[in-house]
Amino acid sequence: GQQMFMQAGCVACHQVTGKGVPGAFPALDGSKVVNGPKEGQVDILLNGKNAMPAWKTLSDTEIAAVITFTRNHWSNKAQQNIVQPAEVLAARK
């Protein structure tokens, strides 16, 4: 997940620290979306939001890995901390 976070370009906006860029790109560290129901984060990665593009070109496995990484990294301790590729596939439909 961490490798995909770096390769896919997530790090450019959300930063290696997960703190984002204030006023431009939201922090993932401590984020209500990242720590909330996983369906919300899956939806944002698949469909984009505000300045964030849709990442439908990534595979279900890649998206699941990035989300699982962010939900378990920095100060995040999401209750639903693992996302499976099958959940991403189901959200695409």
PDB file of N, CA and C in Angstrom:
ATOM      1  N   GLY A   1       0.789  -1.193   0.000  1.00  0.00           N
ATOM      2  CA  GLY A   1       0.000   0.000   0.000  1.00  0.00           C
ATOM      3  C   GLY A   1       0.842   1.273   0.000  1.00  0.00           C
ATOM      4  N   GLN A   2       1.872   1.279   0.823  1.00  0.00           N
ATOM      5  CA  GLN A   2       2.721   2.471   0.906  1.00  0.00           C
ATOM      6  C   GLN A   2       3.427   2.712  -0.425  1.00  0.00           C
ATOM      7  N   GLN A   3       3.900   1.650  -1.040  1.00  0.00           N
ATOM      8  CA  GLN A   3       4.577   1.785  -2.337  1.00  0.00           C
ATOM      9  C   GLN A   3       3.616   2.346  -3.382  1.00  0.00           C
ATOM     10  N   MET A   4       2.385   1.865  -3.401  1.00  0.00           N
ATOM     11  CA  MET A   4       1.400   2.363  -4.364  1.00  0.00           C
ATOM     12  C   MET A   4       1.034   3.813  -4.050  1.00  0.00           C
ATOM     13  N   PHE A   5       0.962   4.172  -2.779  1.00  0.00           N
ATOM     14  CA  PHE A   5       0.697   5.555  -2.370  1.00  0.00           C
ATOM     15  C   PHE A   5       1.746   6.478  -2.989  1.00  0.00           C
ATOM     16  N   MET A   6       2.991   6.028  -2.988  1.00  0.00           N
ATOM     17  CA  MET A   6       4.076   6.827  -3.559  1.00  0.00           C
ATOM     18  C   MET A   6       4.043   6.797  -5.090  1.00  0.00           C
ATOM     19  N   GLN A   7       3.837   5.635  -5.684  1.00  0.00           N
ATOM     20  CA  GLN A   7       3.879   5.482  -7.140  1.00  0.00           C
ATOM     21  C   GLN A   7       2.689   6.121  -7.840  1.00  0.00           C
ATOM     22  N   ALA A   8       1.512   6.022  -7.255  1.00  0.00           N
ATOM     23  CA  ALA A   8       0.295   6.514  -7.908  1.00  0.00           C
ATOM     24  C   ALA A   8       0.210   8.035  -7.883  1.00  0.00           C
ATOM     25  N   GLY A   9       1.050   8.663  -7.091  1.00  0.00           N
ATOM     26  CA  GLY A   9       1.039  10.118  -7.040  1.00  0.00           C
ATOM     27  C   GLY A   9       0.276  10.697  -5.865  1.00  0.00           C
ATOM     28  N   CYS A  10      -0.270   9.848  -5.001  1.00  0.00           N
ATOM     29  CA  CYS A  10      -1.017  10.331  -3.827  1.00  0.00           C
ATOM     30  C   CYS A  10      -0.138  11.260  -2.987  1.00  0.00           C
ATOM     31  N   VAL A  11       1.137  10.887  -2.887  1.00  0.00           N
ATOM     32  CA  VAL A  11       2.079  11.625  -2.044  1.00  0.00           C
ATOM     33  C   VAL A  11       2.273  13.068  -2.510  1.00  0.00           C
ATOM     34  N   ALA A  12       2.088  13.326  -3.792  1.00  0.00           N
ATOM     35  CA  ALA A  12       2.295  14.682  -4.317  1.00  0.00           C
ATOM     36  C   ALA A  12       1.358  15.691  -3.662  1.00  0.00           C
ATOM     37  N   CYS A  13       0.139  15.290  -3.411  1.00  0.00           N
ATOM     38  CA  CYS A  13      -0.849  16.193  -2.807  1.00  0.00           C
ATOM     39  C   CYS A  13      -0.990  15.979  -1.303  1.00  0.00           C
ATOM     40  N   HIS A  14      -1.040  14.715  -0.902  1.00  0.00           N
ATOM     41  CA  HIS A  14      -1.309  14.415   0.504  1.00  0.00           C
ATOM     42  C   HIS A  14      -0.040  14.347   1.346  1.00  0.00           C
ATOM     43  N   GLN A  15       1.129  14.375   0.699  1.00  0.00           N
ATOM     44  CA  GLN A  15       2.432  14.428   1.341  1.00  0.00           C
ATOM     45  C   GLN A  15       2.789  13.119   2.053  1.00  0.00           C
ATOM     46  N   VAL A  16       4.068  12.890   2.211  1.00  0.00           N
ATOM     47  CA  VAL A  16       4.563  11.677   2.869  1.00  0.00           C
ATOM     48  C   VAL A  16       4.117  11.632   4.336  1.00  0.00           C
ATOM     49  N   THR A  17       3.871  12.779   4.907  1.00  0.00           N
ATOM     50  CA  THR A  17       3.423  12.873   6.298  1.00  0.00           C
ATOM     51  C   THR A  17       1.927  12.651   6.446  1.00  0.00           C
ATOM     52  N   GLY A  18       1.187  12.642   5.330  1.00  0.00           N
ATOM     53  CA  GLY A  18      -0.263  12.522   5.378  1.00  0.00           C
ATOM     54  C   GLY A  18      -0.946  13.816   5.789  1.00  0.00           C
ATOM     55  N   LYS A  19      -0.189  14.894   5.931  1.00  0.00           N
ATOM     56  CA  LYS A  19      -0.735  16.173   6.401  1.00  0.00           C
ATOM     57  C   LYS A  19      -1.329  17.019   5.282  1.00  0.00           C
ATOM     58  N   GLY A  20      -1.161  16.613   4.016  1.00  0.00           N
ATOM     59  CA  GLY A  20      -1.707  17.369   2.895  1.00  0.00           C
ATOM     60  C   GLY A  20      -1.055  18.725   2.747  1.00  0.00           C
ATOM     61  N   VAL A  21      -1.715  19.610   2.030  1.00  0.00           N
ATOM     62  CA  VAL A  21      -1.262  20.988   1.836  1.00  0.00           C
ATOM     63  C   VAL A  21      -2.434  21.875   2.265  1.00  0.00           C
ATOM     64  N   PRO A  22      -2.311  22.539   3.409  1.00  0.00           N
ATOM     65  CA  PRO A  22      -3.425  23.344   3.927  1.00  0.00           C
ATOM     66  C   PRO A  22      -3.988  24.300   2.874  1.00  0.00           C
ATOM     67  N   GLY A  23      -5.301  24.281   2.745  1.00  0.00           N
ATOM     68  CA  GLY A  23      -5.982  25.139   1.794  1.00  0.00           C
ATOM     69  C   GLY A  23      -6.029  24.607   0.381  1.00  0.00           C
ATOM     70  N   ALA A  24      -5.289  23.530   0.126  1.00  0.00           N
ATOM     71  CA  ALA A  24      -5.267  22.973  -1.225  1.00  0.00           C
ATOM     72  C   ALA A  24      -5.657  21.493  -1.247  1.00  0.00           C
ATOM     73  N   PHE A  25      -4.961  20.696  -0.451  1.00  0.00           N
ATOM     74  CA  PHE A  25      -5.185  19.253  -0.441  1.00  0.00           C
ATOM     75  C   PHE A  25      -5.355  18.790   0.997  1.00  0.00           C
ATOM     76  N   PRO A  26      -6.443  18.092   1.294  1.00  0.00           N
ATOM     77  CA  PRO A  26      -6.728  17.722   2.680  1.00  0.00           C
ATOM     78  C   PRO A  26      -5.745  16.711   3.258  1.00  0.00           C
ATOM     79  N   ALA A  27      -5.596  16.777   4.562  1.00  0.00           N
ATOM     80  CA  ALA A  27      -4.786  15.804   5.285  1.00  0.00           C
ATOM     81  C   ALA A  27      -5.497  14.457   5.293  1.00  0.00           C
ATOM     82  N   LEU A  28      -4.726  13.401   5.197  1.00  0.00           N
ATOM     83  CA  LEU A  28      -5.263  12.053   5.377  1.00  0.00           C
ATOM     84  C   LEU A  28      -5.040  11.606   6.819  1.00  0.00           C
ATOM     85  N   ASP A  29      -3.991  12.132   7.441  1.00  0.00           N
ATOM     86  CA  ASP A  29      -3.697  11.836   8.838  1.00  0.00           C
ATOM     87  C   ASP A  29      -4.777  12.470   9.714  1.00  0.00           C
ATOM     88  N   GLY A  30      -5.536  11.639  10.402  1.00  0.00           N
ATOM     89  CA  GLY A  30      -6.597  12.133  11.261  1.00  0.00           C
ATOM     90  C   GLY A  30      -7.894  12.468  10.538  1.00  0.00           C
ATOM     91  N   SER A  31      -7.960  12.167   9.259  1.00  0.00           N
ATOM     92  CA  SER A  31      -9.134  12.489   8.438  1.00  0.00           C
ATOM     93  C   SER A  31     -10.373  11.714   8.877  1.00  0.00           C
ATOM     94  N   LYS A  32     -11.513  12.412   8.906  1.00  0.00           N
ATOM     95  CA  LYS A  32     -12.785  11.749   9.225  1.00  0.00           C
ATOM     96  C   LYS A  32     -13.149  10.745   8.133  1.00  0.00           C
ATOM     97  N   VAL A  33     -12.793  11.043   6.896  1.00  0.00           N
ATOM     98  CA  VAL A  33     -13.087  10.113   5.792  1.00  0.00           C
ATOM     99  C   VAL A  33     -12.243   8.849   5.939  1.00  0.00           C
ATOM    100  N   VAL A  34     -10.962   9.019   6.183  1.00  0.00           N
ATOM    101  CA  VAL A  34     -10.055   7.874   6.302  1.00  0.00           C
ATOM    102  C   VAL A  34     -10.404   7.025   7.522  1.00  0.00           C
ATOM    103  N   ASN A  35     -10.808   7.644   8.599  1.00  0.00           N
ATOM    104  CA  ASN A  35     -11.131   6.914   9.819  1.00  0.00           C
ATOM    105  C   ASN A  35     -12.605   6.511   9.914  1.00  0.00           C
ATOM    106  N   GLY A  36     -13.407   6.946   8.955  1.00  0.00           N
ATOM    107  CA  GLY A  36     -14.837   6.636   8.951  1.00  0.00           C
ATOM    108  C   GLY A  36     -15.144   5.370   8.183  1.00  0.00           C
ATOM    109  N   PRO A  37     -16.390   5.203   7.786  1.00  0.00           N
ATOM    110  CA  PRO A  37     -16.783   4.020   7.005  1.00  0.00           C
ATOM    111  C   PRO A  37     -15.954   3.923   5.718  1.00  0.00           C
ATOM    112  N   LYS A  38     -15.451   2.742   5.443  1.00  0.00           N
ATOM    113  CA  LYS A  38     -14.539   2.579   4.300  1.00  0.00           C
ATOM    114  C   LYS A  38     -15.201   2.871   2.964  1.00  0.00           C
ATOM    115  N   GLU A  39     -16.509   2.721   2.884  1.00  0.00           N
ATOM    116  CA  GLU A  39     -17.210   2.966   1.617  1.00  0.00           C
ATOM    117  C   GLU A  39     -17.012   4.403   1.134  1.00  0.00           C
ATOM    118  N   GLY A  40     -16.930   5.342   2.047  1.00  0.00           N
ATOM    119  CA  GLY A  40     -16.726   6.741   1.680  1.00  0.00           C
ATOM    120  C   GLY A  40     -15.380   6.966   1.026  1.00  0.00           C
ATOM    121  N   GLN A  41     -14.357   6.342   1.562  1.00  0.00           N
ATOM    122  CA  GLN A  41     -13.020   6.489   0.986  1.00  0.00           C
ATOM    123  C   GLN A  41     -12.914   5.769  -0.355  1.00  0.00           C
ATOM    124  N   VAL A  42     -13.524   4.607  -0.470  1.00  0.00           N
ATOM    125  CA  VAL A  42     -13.537   3.887  -1.751  1.00  0.00           C
ATOM    126  C   VAL A  42     -14.202   4.753  -2.818  1.00  0.00           C
ATOM    127  N   ASP A  43     -15.325   5.366  -2.462  1.00  0.00           N
ATOM    128  CA  ASP A  43     -16.051   6.220  -3.404  1.00  0.00           C
ATOM    129  C   ASP A  43     -15.191   7.391  -3.870  1.00  0.00           C
ATOM    130  N   ILE A  44     -14.469   8.021  -2.969  1.00  0.00           N
ATOM    131  CA  ILE A  44     -13.633   9.164  -3.351  1.00  0.00           C
ATOM    132  C   ILE A  44     -12.513   8.724  -4.281  1.00  0.00           C
ATOM    133  N   LEU A  45     -11.883   7.593  -4.005  1.00  0.00           N
ATOM    134  CA  LEU A  45     -10.811   7.145  -4.895  1.00  0.00           C
ATOM    135  C   LEU A  45     -11.335   6.782  -6.275  1.00  0.00           C
ATOM    136  N   LEU A  46     -12.512   6.180  -6.319  1.00  0.00           N
ATOM    137  CA  LEU A  46     -13.069   5.780  -7.617  1.00  0.00           C
ATOM    138  C   LEU A  46     -13.647   6.952  -8.411  1.00  0.00           C
ATOM    139  N   ASN A  47     -14.232   7.910  -7.725  1.00  0.00           N
ATOM    140  CA  ASN A  47     -14.971   8.967  -8.419  1.00  0.00           C
ATOM    141  C   ASN A  47     -14.381  10.367  -8.282  1.00  0.00           C
ATOM    142  N   GLY A  48     -13.383  10.519  -7.419  1.00  0.00           N
ATOM    143  CA  GLY A  48     -12.782  11.828  -7.211  1.00  0.00           C
ATOM    144  C   GLY A  48     -13.653  12.725  -6.351  1.00  0.00           C
ATOM    145  N   LYS A  49     -13.086  13.835  -5.941  1.00  0.00           N
ATOM    146  CA  LYS A  49     -13.826  14.828  -5.155  1.00  0.00           C
ATOM    147  C   LYS A  49     -13.018  16.116  -5.168  1.00  0.00           C
ATOM    148  N   ASN A  50     -13.695  17.202  -5.492  1.00  0.00           N
ATOM    149  CA  ASN A  50     -13.036  18.516  -5.575  1.00  0.00           C
ATOM    150  C   ASN A  50     -11.825  18.423  -6.493  1.00  0.00           C
ATOM    151  N   ALA A  51     -10.624  18.728  -6.006  1.00  0.00           N
ATOM    152  CA  ALA A  51      -9.432  18.721  -6.856  1.00  0.00           C
ATOM    153  C   ALA A  51      -8.885  17.312  -7.093  1.00  0.00           C
ATOM    154  N   MET A  52      -9.386  16.338  -6.355  1.00  0.00           N
ATOM    155  CA  MET A  52      -8.869  14.978  -6.510  1.00  0.00           C
ATOM    156  C   MET A  52      -9.540  14.292  -7.698  1.00  0.00           C
ATOM    157  N   PRO A  53      -8.722  13.779  -8.618  1.00  0.00           N
ATOM    158  CA  PRO A  53      -9.293  13.081  -9.773  1.00  0.00           C
ATOM    159  C   PRO A  53      -9.779  11.686  -9.387  1.00  0.00           C
ATOM    160  N   ALA A  54     -10.592  11.115 -10.249  1.00  0.00           N
ATOM    161  CA  ALA A  54     -10.987   9.716 -10.097  1.00  0.00           C
ATOM    162  C   ALA A  54      -9.781   8.839 -10.432  1.00  0.00           C
ATOM    163  N   TRP A  55      -9.605   7.774  -9.689  1.00  0.00           N
ATOM    164  CA  TRP A  55      -8.471   6.876  -9.912  1.00  0.00           C
ATOM    165  C   TRP A  55      -8.943   5.525 -10.439  1.00  0.00           C
ATOM    166  N   LYS A  56      -9.939   5.530 -11.312  1.00  0.00           N
ATOM    167  CA  LYS A  56     -10.488   4.283 -11.860  1.00  0.00           C
ATOM    168  C   LYS A  56      -9.474   3.512 -12.701  1.00  0.00           C
ATOM    169  N   THR A  57      -8.396   4.159 -13.101  1.00  0.00           N
ATOM    170  CA  THR A  57      -7.376   3.474 -13.893  1.00  0.00           C
ATOM    171  C   THR A  57      -6.536   2.529 -13.038  1.00  0.00           C
ATOM    172  N   LEU A  58      -6.547   2.723 -11.718  1.00  0.00           N
ATOM    173  CA  LEU A  58      -5.846   1.785 -10.841  1.00  0.00           C
ATOM    174  C   LEU A  58      -6.680   0.522 -10.710  1.00  0.00           C
ATOM    175  N   SER A  59      -6.014  -0.588 -10.471  1.00  0.00           N
ATOM    176  CA  SER A  59      -6.735  -1.852 -10.296  1.00  0.00           C
ATOM    177  C   SER A  59      -7.442  -1.872  -8.940  1.00  0.00           C
ATOM    178  N   ASP A  60      -8.361  -2.801  -8.791  1.00  0.00           N
ATOM    179  CA  ASP A  60      -9.057  -2.966  -7.512  1.00  0.00           C
ATOM    180  C   ASP A  60      -8.062  -3.273  -6.398  1.00  0.00           C
ATOM    181  N   THR A  61      -7.066  -4.088  -6.709  1.00  0.00           N
ATOM    182  CA  THR A  61      -6.040  -4.448  -5.726  1.00  0.00           C
ATOM    183  C   THR A  61      -5.219  -3.229  -5.334  1.00  0.00           C
ATOM    184  N   GLU A  62      -4.848  -2.394  -6.305  1.00  0.00           N
ATOM    185  CA  GLU A  62      -4.059  -1.192  -6.005  1.00  0.00           C
ATOM    186  C   GLU A  62      -4.843  -0.209  -5.144  1.00  0.00           C
ATOM    187  N   ILE A  63      -6.105   0.002  -5.481  1.00  0.00           N
ATOM    188  CA  ILE A  63      -6.939   0.922  -4.698  1.00  0.00           C
ATOM    189  C   ILE A  63      -7.134   0.388  -3.285  1.00  0.00           C
ATOM    190  N   ALA A  64      -7.411  -0.898  -3.158  1.00  0.00           N
ATOM    191  CA  ALA A  64      -7.582  -1.506  -1.833  1.00  0.00           C
ATOM    192  C   ALA A  64      -6.304  -1.367  -1.007  1.00  0.00           C
ATOM    193  N   ALA A  65      -5.152  -1.538  -1.640  1.00  0.00           N
ATOM    194  CA  ALA A  65      -3.876  -1.432  -0.930  1.00  0.00           C
ATOM    195  C   ALA A  65      -3.634  -0.012  -0.434  1.00  0.00           C
ATOM    196  N   VAL A  66      -3.893   0.988  -1.266  1.00  0.00           N
ATOM    197  CA  VAL A  66      -3.694   2.387  -0.865  1.00  0.00           C
ATOM    198  C   VAL A  66      -4.629   2.745   0.291  1.00  0.00           C
ATOM    199  N   ILE A  67      -5.878   2.359   0.182  1.00  0.00           N
ATOM    200  CA  ILE A  67      -6.840   2.681   1.239  1.00  0.00           C
ATOM    201  C   ILE A  67      -6.464   1.984   2.540  1.00  0.00           C
ATOM    202  N   THR A  68      -6.117   0.709   2.462  1.00  0.00           N
ATOM    203  CA  THR A  68      -5.722  -0.021   3.671  1.00  0.00           C
ATOM    204  C   THR A  68      -4.491   0.627   4.300  1.00  0.00           C
ATOM    205  N   PHE A  69      -3.541   1.039   3.486  1.00  0.00           N
ATOM    206  CA  PHE A  69      -2.349   1.730   3.998  1.00  0.00           C
ATOM    207  C   PHE A  69      -2.741   3.004   4.744  1.00  0.00           C
ATOM    208  N   THR A  70      -3.548   3.842   4.130  1.00  0.00           N
ATOM    209  CA  THR A  70      -3.881   5.128   4.763  1.00  0.00           C
ATOM    210  C   THR A  70      -4.704   4.940   6.033  1.00  0.00           C
ATOM    211  N   ARG A  71      -5.513   3.903   6.094  1.00  0.00           N
ATOM    212  CA  ARG A  71      -6.366   3.665   7.269  1.00  0.00           C
ATOM    213  C   ARG A  71      -5.565   3.113   8.452  1.00  0.00           C
ATOM    214  N   ASN A  72      -4.331   2.701   8.214  1.00  0.00           N
ATOM    215  CA  ASN A  72      -3.491   2.106   9.253  1.00  0.00           C
ATOM    216  C   ASN A  72      -2.175   2.851   9.455  1.00  0.00           C
ATOM    217  N   HIS A  73      -2.025   4.008   8.853  1.00  0.00           N
ATOM    218  CA  HIS A  73      -0.750   4.736   8.900  1.00  0.00           C
ATOM    219  C   HIS A  73      -0.931   6.076   9.600  1.00  0.00           C
ATOM    220  N   TRP A  74       0.170   6.702   9.902  1.00  0.00           N
ATOM    221  CA  TRP A  74       0.197   7.965  10.643  1.00  0.00           C
ATOM    222  C   TRP A  74      -0.544   7.770  11.967  1.00  0.00           C
ATOM    223  N   SER A  75      -1.441   8.652  12.322  1.00  0.00           N
ATOM    224  CA  SER A  75      -2.178   8.489  13.587  1.00  0.00           C
ATOM    225  C   SER A  75      -3.509   7.763  13.378  1.00  0.00           C
ATOM    226  N   ASN A  76      -3.787   7.344  12.146  1.00  0.00           N
ATOM    227  CA  ASN A  76      -5.085   6.727  11.836  1.00  0.00           C
ATOM    228  C   ASN A  76      -5.227   5.351  12.472  1.00  0.00           C
ATOM    229  N   LYS A  77      -6.390   5.130  13.017  1.00  0.00           N
ATOM    230  CA  LYS A  77      -6.722   3.839  13.608  1.00  0.00           C
ATOM    231  C   LYS A  77      -8.181   3.521  13.249  1.00  0.00           C
ATOM    232  N   ALA A  78      -8.426   3.405  11.964  1.00  0.00           N
ATOM    233  CA  ALA A  78      -9.788   3.157  11.481  1.00  0.00           C
ATOM    234  C   ALA A  78     -10.306   1.827  12.005  1.00  0.00           C
ATOM    235  N   GLN A  79     -11.559   1.829  12.417  1.00  0.00           N
ATOM    236  CA  GLN A  79     -12.178   0.591  12.885  1.00  0.00           C
ATOM    237  C   GLN A  79     -12.278  -0.412  11.736  1.00  0.00           C
ATOM    238  N   GLN A  80     -12.704   0.071  10.570  1.00  0.00           N
ATOM    239  CA  GLN A  80     -12.735  -0.770   9.362  1.00  0.00           C
ATOM    240  C   GLN A  80     -11.398  -0.538   8.655  1.00  0.00           C
ATOM    241  N   ASN A  81     -10.356  -1.234   9.113  1.00  0.00           N
ATOM    242  CA  ASN A  81      -9.007  -0.883   8.682  1.00  0.00           C
ATOM    243  C   ASN A  81      -8.487  -1.646   7.472  1.00  0.00           C
ATOM    244  N   ILE A  82      -9.249  -2.595   6.956  1.00  0.00           N
ATOM    245  CA  ILE A  82      -8.805  -3.354   5.779  1.00  0.00           C
ATOM    246  C   ILE A  82      -9.875  -3.262   4.696  1.00  0.00           C
ATOM    247  N   VAL A  83      -9.430  -2.957   3.479  1.00  0.00           N
ATOM    248  CA  VAL A  83     -10.320  -2.939   2.316  1.00  0.00           C
ATOM    249  C   VAL A  83      -9.837  -4.017   1.359  1.00  0.00           C
ATOM    250  N   GLN A  84     -10.756  -4.857   0.943  1.00  0.00           N
ATOM    251  CA  GLN A  84     -10.440  -5.951   0.025  1.00  0.00           C
ATOM    252  C   GLN A  84     -10.706  -5.522  -1.420  1.00  0.00           C
ATOM    253  N   PRO A  85      -9.935  -6.053  -2.381  1.00  0.00           N
ATOM    254  CA  PRO A  85     -10.181  -5.743  -3.788  1.00  0.00           C
ATOM    255  C   PRO A  85     -11.629  -6.008  -4.216  1.00  0.00           C
ATOM    256  N   ALA A  86     -12.263  -7.029  -3.677  1.00  0.00           N
ATOM    257  CA  ALA A  86     -13.652  -7.342  -4.028  1.00  0.00           C
ATOM    258  C   ALA A  86     -14.600  -6.205  -3.630  1.00  0.00           C
ATOM    259  N   GLU A  87     -14.270  -5.486  -2.548  1.00  0.00           N
ATOM    260  CA  GLU A  87     -15.100  -4.361  -2.120  1.00  0.00           C
ATOM    261  C   GLU A  87     -14.976  -3.196  -3.104  1.00  0.00           C
ATOM    262  N   VAL A  88     -13.777  -3.000  -3.635  1.00  0.00           N
ATOM    263  CA  VAL A  88     -13.567  -1.951  -4.634  1.00  0.00           C
ATOM    264  C   VAL A  88     -14.310  -2.330  -5.916  1.00  0.00           C
ATOM    265  N   LEU A  89     -14.193  -3.582  -6.317  1.00  0.00           N
ATOM    266  CA  LEU A  89     -14.894  -4.055  -7.511  1.00  0.00           C
ATOM    267  C   LEU A  89     -16.399  -3.834  -7.372  1.00  0.00           C
ATOM    268  N   ALA A  90     -16.954  -4.177  -6.238  1.00  0.00           N
ATOM    269  CA  ALA A  90     -18.394  -4.002  -6.018  1.00  0.00           C
ATOM    270  C   ALA A  90     -18.790  -2.528  -6.088  1.00  0.00           C
ATOM    271  N   ALA A  91     -17.929  -1.644  -5.621  1.00  0.00           N
ATOM    272  CA  ALA A  91     -18.223  -0.196  -5.639  1.00  0.00           C
ATOM    273  C   ALA A  91     -18.136   0.372  -7.054  1.00  0.00           C
ATOM    274  N   ARG A  92     -17.435  -0.268  -7.950  1.00  0.00           N
ATOM    275  CA  ARG A  92     -17.328   0.199  -9.342  1.00  0.00           C
ATOM    276  C   ARG A  92     -18.651   0.056 -10.077  1.00  0.00           C
ATOM    277  N   LYS A  93     -19.494  -0.841  -9.622  1.00  0.00           N
ATOM    278  CA  LYS A  93     -20.733  -1.150 -10.352  1.00  0.00           C
ATOM    279  C   LYS A  93     -21.839  -0.183 -10.042  1.00  0.00           C
TER     280      LYS A  93
END
